[in-house]
XYZ file of C-alpha atoms in Angstrom:
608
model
C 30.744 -25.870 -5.955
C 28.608 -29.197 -6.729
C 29.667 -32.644 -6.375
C 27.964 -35.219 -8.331
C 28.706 -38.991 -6.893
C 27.936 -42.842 -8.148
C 28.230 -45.695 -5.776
C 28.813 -49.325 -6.154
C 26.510 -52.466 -4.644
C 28.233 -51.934 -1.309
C 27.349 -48.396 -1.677
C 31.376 -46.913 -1.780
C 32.205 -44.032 -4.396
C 33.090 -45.160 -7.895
C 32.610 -41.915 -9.281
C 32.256 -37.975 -8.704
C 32.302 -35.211 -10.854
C 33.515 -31.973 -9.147
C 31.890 -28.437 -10.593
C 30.874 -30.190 -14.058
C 34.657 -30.357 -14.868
C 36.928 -32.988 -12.868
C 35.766 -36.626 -13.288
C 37.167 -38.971 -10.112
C 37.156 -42.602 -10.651
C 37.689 -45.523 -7.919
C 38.587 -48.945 -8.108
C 38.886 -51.420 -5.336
C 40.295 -54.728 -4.106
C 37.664 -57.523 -2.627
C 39.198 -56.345 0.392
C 37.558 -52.955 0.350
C 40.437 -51.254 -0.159
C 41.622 -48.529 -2.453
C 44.050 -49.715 -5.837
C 43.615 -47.276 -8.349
C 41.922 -43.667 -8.509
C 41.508 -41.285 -11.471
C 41.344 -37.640 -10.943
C 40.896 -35.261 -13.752
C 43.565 -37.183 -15.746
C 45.881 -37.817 -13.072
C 46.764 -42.049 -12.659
C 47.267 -43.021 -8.386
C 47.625 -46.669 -7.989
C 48.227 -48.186 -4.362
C 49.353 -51.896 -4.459
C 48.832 -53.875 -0.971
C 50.320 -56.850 0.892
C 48.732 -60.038 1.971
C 47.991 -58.112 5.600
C 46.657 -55.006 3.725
C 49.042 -52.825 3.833
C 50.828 -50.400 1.538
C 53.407 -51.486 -0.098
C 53.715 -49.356 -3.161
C 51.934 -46.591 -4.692
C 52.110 -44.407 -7.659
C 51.022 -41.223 -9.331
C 52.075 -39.890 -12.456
C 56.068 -39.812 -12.645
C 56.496 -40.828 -9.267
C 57.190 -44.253 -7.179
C 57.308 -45.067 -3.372
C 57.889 -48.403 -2.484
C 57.279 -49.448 1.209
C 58.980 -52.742 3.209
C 57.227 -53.322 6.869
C 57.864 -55.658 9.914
C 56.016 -58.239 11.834
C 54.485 -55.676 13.525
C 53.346 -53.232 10.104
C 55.756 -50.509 10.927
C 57.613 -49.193 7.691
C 61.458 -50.297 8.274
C 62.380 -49.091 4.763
C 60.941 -46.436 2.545
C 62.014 -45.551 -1.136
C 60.918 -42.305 -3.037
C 61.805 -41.949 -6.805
C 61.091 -39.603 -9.758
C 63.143 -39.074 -12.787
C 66.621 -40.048 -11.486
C 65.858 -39.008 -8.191
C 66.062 -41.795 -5.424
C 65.486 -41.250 -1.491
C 66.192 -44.066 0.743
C 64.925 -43.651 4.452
C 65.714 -47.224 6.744
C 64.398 -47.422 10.200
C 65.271 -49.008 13.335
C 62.399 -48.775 16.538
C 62.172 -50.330 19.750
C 59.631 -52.682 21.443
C 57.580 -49.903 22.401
C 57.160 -48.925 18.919
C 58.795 -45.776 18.885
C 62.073 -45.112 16.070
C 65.492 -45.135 17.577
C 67.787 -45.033 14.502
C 67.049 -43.553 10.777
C 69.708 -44.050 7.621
C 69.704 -42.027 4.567
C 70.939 -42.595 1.253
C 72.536 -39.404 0.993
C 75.214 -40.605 3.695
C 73.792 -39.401 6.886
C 72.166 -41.432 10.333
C 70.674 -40.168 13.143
C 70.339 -42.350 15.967
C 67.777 -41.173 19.045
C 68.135 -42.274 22.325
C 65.484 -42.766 24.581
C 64.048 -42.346 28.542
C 61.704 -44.284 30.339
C 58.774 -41.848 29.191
C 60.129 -42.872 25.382
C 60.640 -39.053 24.716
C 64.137 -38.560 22.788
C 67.121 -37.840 25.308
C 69.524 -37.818 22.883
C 70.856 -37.568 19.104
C 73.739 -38.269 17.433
C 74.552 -37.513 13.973
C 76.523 -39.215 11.595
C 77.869 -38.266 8.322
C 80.967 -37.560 6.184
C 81.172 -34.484 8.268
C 81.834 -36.401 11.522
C 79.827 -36.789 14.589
C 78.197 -34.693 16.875
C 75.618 -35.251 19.618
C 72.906 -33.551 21.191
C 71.645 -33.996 24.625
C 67.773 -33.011 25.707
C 66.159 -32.485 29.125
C 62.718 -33.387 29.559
C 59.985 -32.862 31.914
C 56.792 -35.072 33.064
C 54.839 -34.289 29.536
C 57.924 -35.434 27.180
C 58.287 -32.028 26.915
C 61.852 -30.399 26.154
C 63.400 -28.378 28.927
C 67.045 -28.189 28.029
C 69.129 -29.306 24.615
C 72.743 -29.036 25.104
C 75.432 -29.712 22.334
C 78.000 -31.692 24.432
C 81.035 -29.495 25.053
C 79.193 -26.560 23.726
C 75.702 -24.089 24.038
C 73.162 -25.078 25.934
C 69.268 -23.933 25.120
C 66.710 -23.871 28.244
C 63.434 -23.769 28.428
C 61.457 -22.533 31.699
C 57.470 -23.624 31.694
C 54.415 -22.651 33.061
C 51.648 -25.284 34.298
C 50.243 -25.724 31.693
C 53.448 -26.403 29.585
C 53.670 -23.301 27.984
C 56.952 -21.856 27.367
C 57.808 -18.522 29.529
C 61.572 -18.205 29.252
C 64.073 -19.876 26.495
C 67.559 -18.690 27.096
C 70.575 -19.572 24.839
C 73.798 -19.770 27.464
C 77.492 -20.139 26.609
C 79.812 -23.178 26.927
C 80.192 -22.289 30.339
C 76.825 -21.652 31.335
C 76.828 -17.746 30.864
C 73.557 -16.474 29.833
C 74.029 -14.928 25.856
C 70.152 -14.390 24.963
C 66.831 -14.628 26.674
C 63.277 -14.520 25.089
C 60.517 -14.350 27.367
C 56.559 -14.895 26.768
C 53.535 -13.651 28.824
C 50.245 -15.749 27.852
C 46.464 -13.958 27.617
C 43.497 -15.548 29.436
C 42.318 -16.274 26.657
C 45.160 -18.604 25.746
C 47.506 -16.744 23.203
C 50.105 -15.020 23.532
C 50.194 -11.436 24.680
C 53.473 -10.390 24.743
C 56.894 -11.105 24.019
C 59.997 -9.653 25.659
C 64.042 -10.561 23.716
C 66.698 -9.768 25.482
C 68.479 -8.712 22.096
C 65.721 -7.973 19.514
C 63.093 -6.263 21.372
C 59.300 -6.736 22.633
C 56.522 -7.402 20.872
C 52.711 -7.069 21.873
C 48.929 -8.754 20.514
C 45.766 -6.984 20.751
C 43.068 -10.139 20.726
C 39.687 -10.309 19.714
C 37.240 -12.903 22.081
C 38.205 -15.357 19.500
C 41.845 -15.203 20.681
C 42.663 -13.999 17.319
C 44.594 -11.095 16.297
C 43.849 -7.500 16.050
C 46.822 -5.642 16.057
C 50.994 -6.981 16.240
C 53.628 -4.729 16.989
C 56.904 -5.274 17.644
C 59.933 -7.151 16.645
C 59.445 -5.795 13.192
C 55.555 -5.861 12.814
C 53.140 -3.156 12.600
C 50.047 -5.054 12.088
C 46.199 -4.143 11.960
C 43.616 -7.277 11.215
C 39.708 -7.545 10.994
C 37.890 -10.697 9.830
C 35.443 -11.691 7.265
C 32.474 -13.835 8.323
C 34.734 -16.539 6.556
C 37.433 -15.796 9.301
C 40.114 -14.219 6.234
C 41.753 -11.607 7.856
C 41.317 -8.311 6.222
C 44.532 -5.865 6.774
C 43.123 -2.593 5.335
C 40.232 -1.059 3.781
C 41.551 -1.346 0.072
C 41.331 -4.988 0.424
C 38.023 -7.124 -0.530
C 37.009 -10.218 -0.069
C 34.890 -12.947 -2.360
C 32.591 -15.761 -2.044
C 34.159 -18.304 0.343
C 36.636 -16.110 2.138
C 38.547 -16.135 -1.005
C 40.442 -12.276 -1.471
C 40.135 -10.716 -4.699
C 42.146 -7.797 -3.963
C 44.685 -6.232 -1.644
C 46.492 -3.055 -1.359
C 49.513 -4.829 -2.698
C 47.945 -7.635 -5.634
C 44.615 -8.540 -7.789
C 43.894 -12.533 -7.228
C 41.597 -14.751 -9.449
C 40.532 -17.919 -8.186
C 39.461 -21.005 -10.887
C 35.938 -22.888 -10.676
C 37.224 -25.315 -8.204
C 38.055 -22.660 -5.919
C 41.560 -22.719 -6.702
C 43.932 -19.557 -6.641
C 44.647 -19.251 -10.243
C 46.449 -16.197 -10.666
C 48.155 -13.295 -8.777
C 48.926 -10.094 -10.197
C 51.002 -7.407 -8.224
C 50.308 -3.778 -8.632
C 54.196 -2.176 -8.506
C 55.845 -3.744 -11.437
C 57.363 -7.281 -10.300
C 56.164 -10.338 -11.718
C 52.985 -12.135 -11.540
C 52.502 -15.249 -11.251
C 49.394 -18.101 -12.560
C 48.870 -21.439 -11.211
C 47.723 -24.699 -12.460
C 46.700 -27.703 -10.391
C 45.995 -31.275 -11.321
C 42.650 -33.624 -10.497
C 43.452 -34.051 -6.737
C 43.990 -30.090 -6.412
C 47.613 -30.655 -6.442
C 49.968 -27.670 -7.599
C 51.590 -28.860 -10.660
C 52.587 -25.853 -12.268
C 53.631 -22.022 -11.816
C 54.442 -20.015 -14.360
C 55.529 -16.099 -14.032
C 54.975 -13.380 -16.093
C 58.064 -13.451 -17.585
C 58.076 -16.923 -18.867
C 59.596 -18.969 -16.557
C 57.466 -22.318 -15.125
C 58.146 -24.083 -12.532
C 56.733 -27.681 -12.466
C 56.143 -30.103 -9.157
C 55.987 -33.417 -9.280
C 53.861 -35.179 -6.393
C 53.546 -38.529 -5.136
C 50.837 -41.344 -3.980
C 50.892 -39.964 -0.629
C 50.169 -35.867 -1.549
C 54.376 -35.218 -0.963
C 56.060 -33.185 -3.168
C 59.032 -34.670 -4.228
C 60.381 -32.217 -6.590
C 60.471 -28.875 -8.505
C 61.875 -28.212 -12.057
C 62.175 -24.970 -13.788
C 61.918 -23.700 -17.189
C 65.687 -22.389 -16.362
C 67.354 -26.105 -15.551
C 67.496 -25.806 -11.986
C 65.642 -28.149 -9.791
C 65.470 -29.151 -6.410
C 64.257 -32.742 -5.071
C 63.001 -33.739 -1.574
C 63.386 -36.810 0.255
C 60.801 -37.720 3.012
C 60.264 -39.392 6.583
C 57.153 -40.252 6.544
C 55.072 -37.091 6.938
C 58.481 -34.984 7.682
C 60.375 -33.465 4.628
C 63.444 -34.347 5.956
C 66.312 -33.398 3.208
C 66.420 -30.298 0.024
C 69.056 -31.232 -2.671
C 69.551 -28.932 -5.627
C 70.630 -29.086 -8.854
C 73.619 -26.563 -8.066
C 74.852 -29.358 -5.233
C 73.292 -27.221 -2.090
C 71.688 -29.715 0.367
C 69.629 -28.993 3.355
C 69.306 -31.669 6.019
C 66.805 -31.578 9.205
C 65.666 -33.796 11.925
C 62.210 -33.470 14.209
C 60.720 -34.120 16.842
C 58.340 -37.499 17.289
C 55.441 -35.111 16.813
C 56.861 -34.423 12.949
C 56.359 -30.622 13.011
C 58.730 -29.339 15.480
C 62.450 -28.522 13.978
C 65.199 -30.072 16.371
C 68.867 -29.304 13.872
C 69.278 -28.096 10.516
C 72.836 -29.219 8.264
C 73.798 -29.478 4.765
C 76.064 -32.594 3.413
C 78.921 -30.133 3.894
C 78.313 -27.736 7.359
C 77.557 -28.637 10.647
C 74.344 -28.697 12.330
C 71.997 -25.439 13.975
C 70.428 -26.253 16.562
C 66.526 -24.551 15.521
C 64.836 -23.365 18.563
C 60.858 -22.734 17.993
C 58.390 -21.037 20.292
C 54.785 -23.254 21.719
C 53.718 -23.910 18.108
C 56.835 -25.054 16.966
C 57.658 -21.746 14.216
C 61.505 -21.301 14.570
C 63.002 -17.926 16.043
C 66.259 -18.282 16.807
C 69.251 -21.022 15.266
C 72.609 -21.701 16.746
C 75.319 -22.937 15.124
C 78.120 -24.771 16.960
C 80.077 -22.131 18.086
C 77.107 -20.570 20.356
C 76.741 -18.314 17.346
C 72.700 -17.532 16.933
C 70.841 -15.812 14.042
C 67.374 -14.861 14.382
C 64.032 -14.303 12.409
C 60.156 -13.190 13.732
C 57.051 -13.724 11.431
C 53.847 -11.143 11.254
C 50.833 -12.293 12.568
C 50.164 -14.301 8.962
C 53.821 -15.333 7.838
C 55.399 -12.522 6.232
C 58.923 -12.249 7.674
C 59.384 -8.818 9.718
C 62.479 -9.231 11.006
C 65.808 -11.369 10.378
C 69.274 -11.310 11.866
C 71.459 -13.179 9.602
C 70.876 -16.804 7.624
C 68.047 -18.572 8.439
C 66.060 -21.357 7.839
C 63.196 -21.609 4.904
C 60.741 -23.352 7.438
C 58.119 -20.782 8.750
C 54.912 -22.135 10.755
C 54.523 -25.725 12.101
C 54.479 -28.149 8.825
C 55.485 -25.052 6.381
C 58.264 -24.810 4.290
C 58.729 -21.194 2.199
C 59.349 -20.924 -1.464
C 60.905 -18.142 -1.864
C 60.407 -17.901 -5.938
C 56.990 -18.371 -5.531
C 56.042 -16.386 -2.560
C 53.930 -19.562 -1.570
C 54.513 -21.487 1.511
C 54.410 -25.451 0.591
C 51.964 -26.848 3.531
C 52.002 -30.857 3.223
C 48.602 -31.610 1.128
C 48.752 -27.726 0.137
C 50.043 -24.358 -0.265
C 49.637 -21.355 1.840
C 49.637 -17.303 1.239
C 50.743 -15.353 3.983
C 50.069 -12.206 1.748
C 46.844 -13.500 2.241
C 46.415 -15.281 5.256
C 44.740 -18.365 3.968
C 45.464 -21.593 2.024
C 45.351 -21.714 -1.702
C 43.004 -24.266 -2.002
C 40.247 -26.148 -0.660
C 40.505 -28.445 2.005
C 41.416 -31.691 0.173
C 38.082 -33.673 0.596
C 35.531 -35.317 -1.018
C 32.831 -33.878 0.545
C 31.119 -30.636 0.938
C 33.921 -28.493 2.045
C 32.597 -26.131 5.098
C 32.540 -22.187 4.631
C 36.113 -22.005 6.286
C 37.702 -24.001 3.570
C 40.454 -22.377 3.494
C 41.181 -20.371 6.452
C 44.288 -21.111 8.705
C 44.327 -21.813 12.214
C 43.196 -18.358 14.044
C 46.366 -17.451 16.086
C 49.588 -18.868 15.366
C 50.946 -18.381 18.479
C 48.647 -21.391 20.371
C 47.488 -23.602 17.535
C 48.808 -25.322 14.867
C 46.808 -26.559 11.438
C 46.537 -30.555 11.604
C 47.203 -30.699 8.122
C 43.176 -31.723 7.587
C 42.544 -34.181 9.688
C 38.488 -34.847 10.578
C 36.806 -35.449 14.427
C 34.901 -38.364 14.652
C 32.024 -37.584 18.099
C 31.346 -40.557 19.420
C 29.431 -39.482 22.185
C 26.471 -36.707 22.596
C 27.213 -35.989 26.398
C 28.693 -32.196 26.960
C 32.146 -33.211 27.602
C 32.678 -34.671 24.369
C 30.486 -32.571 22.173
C 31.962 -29.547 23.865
C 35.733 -30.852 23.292
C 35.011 -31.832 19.626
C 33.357 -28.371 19.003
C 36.733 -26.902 20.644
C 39.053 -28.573 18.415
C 37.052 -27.933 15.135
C 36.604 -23.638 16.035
C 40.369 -23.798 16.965
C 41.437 -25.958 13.759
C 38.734 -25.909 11.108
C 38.383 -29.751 11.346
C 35.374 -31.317 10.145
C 33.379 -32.989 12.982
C 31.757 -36.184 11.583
C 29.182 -37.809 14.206
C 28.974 -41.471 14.969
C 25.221 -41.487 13.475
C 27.277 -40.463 9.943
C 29.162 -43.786 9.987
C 26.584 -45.059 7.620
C 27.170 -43.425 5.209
C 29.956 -44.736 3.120
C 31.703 -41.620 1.960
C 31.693 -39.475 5.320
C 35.265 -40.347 6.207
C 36.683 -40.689 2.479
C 39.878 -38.737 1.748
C 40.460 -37.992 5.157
C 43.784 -38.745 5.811
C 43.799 -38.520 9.797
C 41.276 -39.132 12.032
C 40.581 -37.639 15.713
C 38.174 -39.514 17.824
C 36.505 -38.517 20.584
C 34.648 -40.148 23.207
C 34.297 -42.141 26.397
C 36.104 -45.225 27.471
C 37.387 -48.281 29.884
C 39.771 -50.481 28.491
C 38.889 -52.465 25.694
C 35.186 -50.546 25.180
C 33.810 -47.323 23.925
C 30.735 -46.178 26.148
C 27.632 -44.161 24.963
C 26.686 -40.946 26.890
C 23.497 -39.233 26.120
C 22.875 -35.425 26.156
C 22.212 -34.765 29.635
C 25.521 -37.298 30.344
C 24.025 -40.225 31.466
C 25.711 -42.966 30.506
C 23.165 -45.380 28.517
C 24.509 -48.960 28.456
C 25.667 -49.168 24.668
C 29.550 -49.758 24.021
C 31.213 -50.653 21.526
C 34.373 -52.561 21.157
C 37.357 -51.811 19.419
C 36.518 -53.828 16.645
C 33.215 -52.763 16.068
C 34.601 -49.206 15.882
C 37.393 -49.826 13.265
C 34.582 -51.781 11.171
C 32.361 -48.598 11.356
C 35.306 -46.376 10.717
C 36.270 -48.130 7.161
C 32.803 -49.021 6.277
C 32.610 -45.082 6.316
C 35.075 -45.022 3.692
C 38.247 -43.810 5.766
C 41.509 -45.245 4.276
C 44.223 -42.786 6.133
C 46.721 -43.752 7.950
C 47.018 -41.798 11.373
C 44.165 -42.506 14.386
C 44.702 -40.305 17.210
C 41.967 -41.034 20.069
C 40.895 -38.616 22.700
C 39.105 -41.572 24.845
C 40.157 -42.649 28.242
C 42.036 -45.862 28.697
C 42.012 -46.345 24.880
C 45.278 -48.086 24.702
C 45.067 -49.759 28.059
C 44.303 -53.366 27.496
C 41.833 -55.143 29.459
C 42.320 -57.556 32.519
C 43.429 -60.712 31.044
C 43.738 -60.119 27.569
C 47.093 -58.636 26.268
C 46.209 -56.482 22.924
C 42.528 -56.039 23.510
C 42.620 -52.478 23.825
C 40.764 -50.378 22.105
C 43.547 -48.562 20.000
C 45.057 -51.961 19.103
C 41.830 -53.653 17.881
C 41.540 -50.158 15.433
C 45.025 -50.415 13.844
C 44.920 -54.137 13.652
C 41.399 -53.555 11.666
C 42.491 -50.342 9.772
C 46.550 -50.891 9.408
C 46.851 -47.058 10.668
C 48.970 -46.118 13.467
C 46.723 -45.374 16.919
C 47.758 -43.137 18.935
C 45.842 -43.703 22.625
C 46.625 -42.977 26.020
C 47.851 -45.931 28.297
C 47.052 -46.582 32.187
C 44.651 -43.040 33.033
C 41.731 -40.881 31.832
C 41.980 -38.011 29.790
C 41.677 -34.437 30.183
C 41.115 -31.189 28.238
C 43.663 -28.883 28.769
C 43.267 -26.616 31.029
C 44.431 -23.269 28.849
C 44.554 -24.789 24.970
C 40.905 -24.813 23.424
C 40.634 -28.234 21.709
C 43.678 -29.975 22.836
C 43.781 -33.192 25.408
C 46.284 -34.602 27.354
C 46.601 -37.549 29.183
C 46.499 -38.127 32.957
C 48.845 -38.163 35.220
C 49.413 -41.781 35.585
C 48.940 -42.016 31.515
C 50.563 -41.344 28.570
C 50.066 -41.528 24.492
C 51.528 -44.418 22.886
C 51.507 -45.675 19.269
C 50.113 -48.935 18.205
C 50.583 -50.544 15.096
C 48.575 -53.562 12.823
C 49.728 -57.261 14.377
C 49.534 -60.056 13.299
């Protein structure tokens, strides 16, 4: 697939033409900053303050309108299409981290917080009453107990590494009810699984860590792998150009010139399904075989904020941030949810009428198990690529980390995209501008230890072995895009990313330049100068999460001259950087990093 591009005077995209078919048109402010696109037809216009932030944006029938404090963070948030309206409200703390949320369906959540900022406690409010959860942390943040006062109580034993190796529901009076235990592979996935009521489960792994065979706890599972890394389940199925599959056992698929799934046809009788997308590769419409379409409507920021179908029922969605946070149908069924900081991880599940399940998920934050307030548990498993192989009761529609299922559709809705899990891969390309890699649209390789970053690129600032090696690591394990610091001049090689992961070395307040053999050459770079390089490369996203030692520590003498705070003061996107140590790879999870022991990640948003 070719990309054609024009560039202005100061050499940023004004225009691209994708596969001789979608034309892509930029405007921007004298500010360098992005106020209007075109995309095949489609209209996104993003209107900024005096500071440069956000403060509305548009595309097609949708609104969001943004309100921010001294400090940049987003206090207020309103979503709208049609006669839908979604009001979130936030309250944080000085640290930076949120410690109340208000919705404008009638509910609050309120979090309470430890000295390591991780959230001890929540309490709901809503026309249903008030309840309150209490969590248990260790040294990492990391949950160890969650106990509904006067009720359950959910535990969670770890290894060294983190990992979880028991969870245990127990009673109101501390009598164990259910146990699931997990036994990890040298090679860092999961090997086995042992439940206390619904049986074991076992994983054959290739060296990759990925796997070959699942069985167990409903799943009878045999994978291979394409050079692409699509995962093959049995010899009737073949596979295209790109990893894309043509044909399964099961269904005949047709993708569209942009690589797009464009059709799926099953081979026993029920109804097929075709797909159209609009300029940015959005899913705007699905139609089945028997006439009924189903139309989404997407905002500014790549959310889907609603779904209407040909039949009159509809379902909106209301948004924190990144986190689809609240369903509400047409037919007055609402589904409420609140998360953890990191936005993928599940905490309780409600509706505007019921009380709240508490959702327990396993290391990569895919929920097994929910609880309702009684001690009461139902239970679900997913195969190796998200099919559902076993289910004890009602559950929740939310499969892997950052997934939510559509159950008319068969697809699962994945943030900036949809997923198969009859096939095992997204349903369209990674949403860039730029050449899009041979594993466009592979998922992560085992669901049990990774998560997808919902596209997020890795910025090398360094060319010593730790930091190539690390940045290699995190792109085999997550298909991210590694971008080297010699690419910086070129203005397009961060555009469209919406996250960025840097890596490289540090002291507080300066980046330092290793050379291959790891010798440390003399050439920095301050915070500053990095943020400069980082938007002169065209990156406009919003998220910054830096793998550098002392990023966020501020140098001695001069309060906010880290390096994390110079980059979101310069870019206006949340930093994430680790405060007071070094940083580490972890010892067991290829590509992630954690931060000393005398460290640990903080935020840190645009002052003024």
């Amino acid at each position: 697939m070719e990309t054609t591009y024009e560039h202005d005077a100061r050499g940023r995209v004004v225009r691209a033409e994708v596969a001789g078919a979608t034309v892509r048109k930029i405007a921007y402010n004298v500010s360098g900053d992005v106020i209007r696109r075109e995309d095949g037809g489609v209209v996104t216009t993003l209107d900024h303050d005096d500071r440069g932030f956000v403060r509305r944006g548009t595309r097609g029938a949708t609104e969001v309108l943004l309100e921010r404090d001294a400090a940049g963070r987003i206090v207020s948030e309103e979503q709208r299409v049609g006669g839908w309206r979604y009001r979130v409200d936030r309250a944080f703390n000085e640290k930076g981290w949120a410690t109340a949320k208000r919705y404008s369906t009638g509910w609050q959540v309120q979090m309470g917080r430890g000295p390591s900022s991780a959230i001890e406690s929540i309490t709901l409010e809503s026309a249903a009453g008030v309840e309150r959860i209490l969590r248990e942390v260790d040294a990492r943040g990391q949950e160890t107990a969650r106990v509904r006062e006067g009720g359950y109580a959910i535990r969670t034993e770890r290894d060294s590494m983190g990992r979880p190796i028991v969870m245990s529901l127990e009673d109101a009076e501390g009598k164990p009810v259910r146990a699931r235990r997990y036994a990890w592979s040298q090679l860092g996935p999961l090997e086995q699984i042992i439940d206390s009521a619904a049986g074991g489960r076992t994983y054959e792994l290739d060296v990759f860590g990925r796997p070959l065979a699942v069985r167990g706890l409903g799943a009878q599972e045999q994978l291979r792998y394409d050079p692409s890394g699509t995962p093959v389940r049995s010899g009737d199925d073949r596979v295209g150009p790109g990893g894309r599959v043509l044909r399964t056992a099961a269904a005949a698929y047709t993708w569209d010139a942009q690589g797009r799934l464009a059709s799926r046809e099953p081979e026993r009788g029920s109804p097929g399904w075709t797909y159209e997308y609009d300029g940015l590769d959005a899913l705007v419409r699905a139609t089945r075989s028997d006439g009924l379409v189903v139309q989404y409507h997407v905002d500014a920021f790549n959310r889907r904020l609603g779904e209407v179908r040909s039949d009159g029922a509809s379902t909106w969605f209301g948004w924190d941030d990144q986190t689809q946070i609240e369903e509400v149908s047409s037919t007055g069924a609402s589904v409420r949810r609140v998360f953890a900081d990191d936005e993928l991880t599940p905490l309780l599940e409600g509706s505007a009428a019921g009380a709240w399940r508490s959702v327990v998920t396993d290391a990569t934050a895919t929920p097994w198990l929910m609880v309702d307030p009684t001690g009461a548990a139902t239970g679900q498993d997913l195969g190796a690529l998200g099919a559902v192989t076993r289910r004890e009761g009602p559950f929740t529609a939310l499969r892997f980390a950052g997934q939510r299922h559509d159950e008319l559709t068969g697809l699962t809705y994945h943030r900036a995209r949809y997923y198969a899990p009859d096939l095992g891969t997204f349903t369209t390309p990674d949403p860039l501008w730029i050449d899009a890699s041979m594993f466009e649209l592979a998922f992560v390789p085992n669901v049990t230890l990774w998560v997808d970053p919902l596209g997020l690129a890795v910025l090398l600032m360094s060319d010593d072995p730790t930091c190539v090696n690390g940045a290699n690591a995190r792109s085999r394990a997550t298909g991210q895009r590694i971008v080297h610091y010699s690419e910086l001049g070129n203005p397009r090689a961060l555009a469209g990313e919406s996250d960025l992961y840097v890596y490289g070395h540090g002291s507080p307040g300066t980046l330092h330049y290793a050379d291959p053999g790891g010798r440390f050459t003399g050439a920095t770079m301050s915070g500053q100068q990095l943020a400069s390089s980082i938007r002169g490369a065209g990156f406009t996203g919003g998220n910054i999460h830096m793998t550098v030692c002392d990023g966020g520590t501020d140098p001695p003498g001069q309060p906010g001259g880290s390096i994390a705070q110079s980059v979101a003061n310069a870019t206006g996107a949340t930093t994430i950087a680790c405060v007071g140590d070094k940083m580490y790879d972890h010892p067991t999870i290829p590509g992630v990093t954690i931060a000393g022991p005398a460290g640990s990640m903080q935020p840190f948003t645009r002052r003024p």
